[in-house]
């Protein structure tokens, strides 16, 4: 039982990171129907930025965190401007390819700049554990869960209570109509990319105590975050987080209770099963098609 | 230029629109046939890889280019083909039998992947095929009694009708070329058949195709099965060419490379698959060449523009240091993909068509002929 709870908490913590990356996918997808295959690499880059600010320049953890988030938000805008805006509205295939290309580029560049070693960021949560009876919970995992909850609340408030959030929802429904209603669609898209890069950075920094940061971490975790986003139904913000947590828990349970090898495939088997039964994901909407 | 007056439906579906095509393809084929006696063994080896990649590219074109079902899992089909060959070879099964068996088995598995894929579109399908590929990769690594796990399998030399065909012999190249040519001709015939028309109809609008009486589910599964089977055939050749296979050769990276093949070649014509295959196979040797020769070249250029020998030497060493950076290949891959998507979405073959049209229409060519229009799409969720 104790093992179960322990595995559950670490699964949820890992799942929250997946959820945060998936959140980035969903934000961008909701606003622009673009699937950003470079989301994991944005996360990796965010982690490296944070490492530069905190580990190399010796800034305070929170200052470095804020700096990395700001820098990555700007970088997200730049990436949107250069890679995505020219092909906005073209078939998804070309957009997927463009973001795959962007991911390749970021991975290699990060490898060139920061080297191929595993890096580690010292955080205030790195040490210390919370003991409840004989249950031992590490602070770094709890911090991930807490931060995910805070971020989700903020994003929910942003999308539902602010003008910009409403504009985003409008342009995601119908870009042309939103444009006619005076919504600056291009700027909205730009802001969406900034937000998703910022969320990815948070994921990268939160992840740092759990896994090391290296240039391929984005690819590895991005591939886990896809099932998370799809499981929740692409385009649903709560779905992304729930999907992420599910994937994380499944993975950690499979790693603990099933023979070796299942850990890596269990999330995908679950994903395929869910897609067979409910092709639009757990939280997706089924819509009728028109010609 | 030549005017083609089509007076008959038959004119529209001819394999060769006019005799000029026959001549140019004939010359190309003749050049390819004498290639082993002209080119170095290294280039021949690259040419074999071009044939294999182009075969996979054609297979992927049937699925992605003509049926509109994106797949990022074709490395798995290639792996299944390769492993089937390697496994059956252990029991002394003759080449023609395991060659066919690999294609049939991969085709059946492709159809099995196609069934769940029926209800999925767009990004969901991409993720499902990625999941399939990752699961296959894991199975290959774990099913040690058959696949030998991570240690990999040795593939014996191909023997056809009692004659051994080493992997770097001209005969092996002819075999790969024959498979490629048969695949291309077969696919061309497939595309002008009702099946092929149904594929294109599904790509253009699934709902419209259904209302025209196309059995969408059946044709999607067919498309998956055909594409997978061809990839399986290519997998057998791939296994023989490498003579050693292990699970880490068939990763997502390889699937992405196949997608790059058709993206860079052009997704609307079979020419694209061949051009893309040439591109992806030759980029590695090209980068190596640049790495070895570019520093010297740049230093030479610098010294002709008046840089002293010391400055030229420092330029040379800094360029050499840059060229030997670890991730340079990945970065160049990334830049090439992005540039192709942004600037030349029709791929290399599209560029060739544009050049051809320019000369055909010479004084009357309009620059806006291929200009892309800015479009705002409605959400796919409401479409």
mmCIF file of C-alpha atoms in Angstrom, chain A residues 3-16 137 141 145 210 248-249 252-253:
data_model
loop_
_atom_site.group_PDB
_atom_site.id
_atom_site.type_symbol
_atom_site.label_atom_id
_atom_site.label_comp_id
_atom_site.label_asym_id
_atom_site.label_seq_id
_atom_site.Cartn_x
_atom_site.Cartn_y
_atom_site.Cartn_z
ATOM 1 C CA UNK A 3 4.618 1.493 -2.251
ATOM 2 C CA UNK A 4 1.447 2.190 -4.140
ATOM 3 C CA UNK A 5 1.055 5.674 -2.689
ATOM 4 C CA UNK A 6 4.722 6.404 -3.226
ATOM 5 C CA UNK A 7 4.480 5.354 -6.850
ATOM 6 C CA UNK A 8 1.266 7.287 -7.208
ATOM 7 C CA UNK A 9 2.844 10.523 -6.011
ATOM 8 C CA UNK A 10 5.919 10.207 -8.194
ATOM 9 C CA UNK A 11 3.678 9.218 -11.101
ATOM 10 C CA UNK A 12 1.502 12.262 -10.562
ATOM 11 C CA UNK A 13 4.564 14.511 -10.313
ATOM 12 C CA UNK A 14 6.010 13.183 -13.549
ATOM 13 C CA UNK A 15 2.549 13.315 -15.074
ATOM 14 C CA UNK A 16 2.257 16.983 -14.165
ATOM 15 C CA UNK A 137 7.376 12.439 -0.108
ATOM 16 C CA UNK A 141 7.834 16.178 -6.556
ATOM 17 C CA UNK A 145 2.303 19.161 -8.426
ATOM 18 C CA UNK A 210 13.601 15.005 -11.163
ATOM 19 C CA UNK A 248 2.563 9.645 -15.639
ATOM 20 C CA UNK A 249 0.718 7.348 -13.230
ATOM 21 C CA UNK A 252 5.198 4.755 -12.975
ATOM 22 C CA UNK A 253 2.808 1.909 -12.053
#
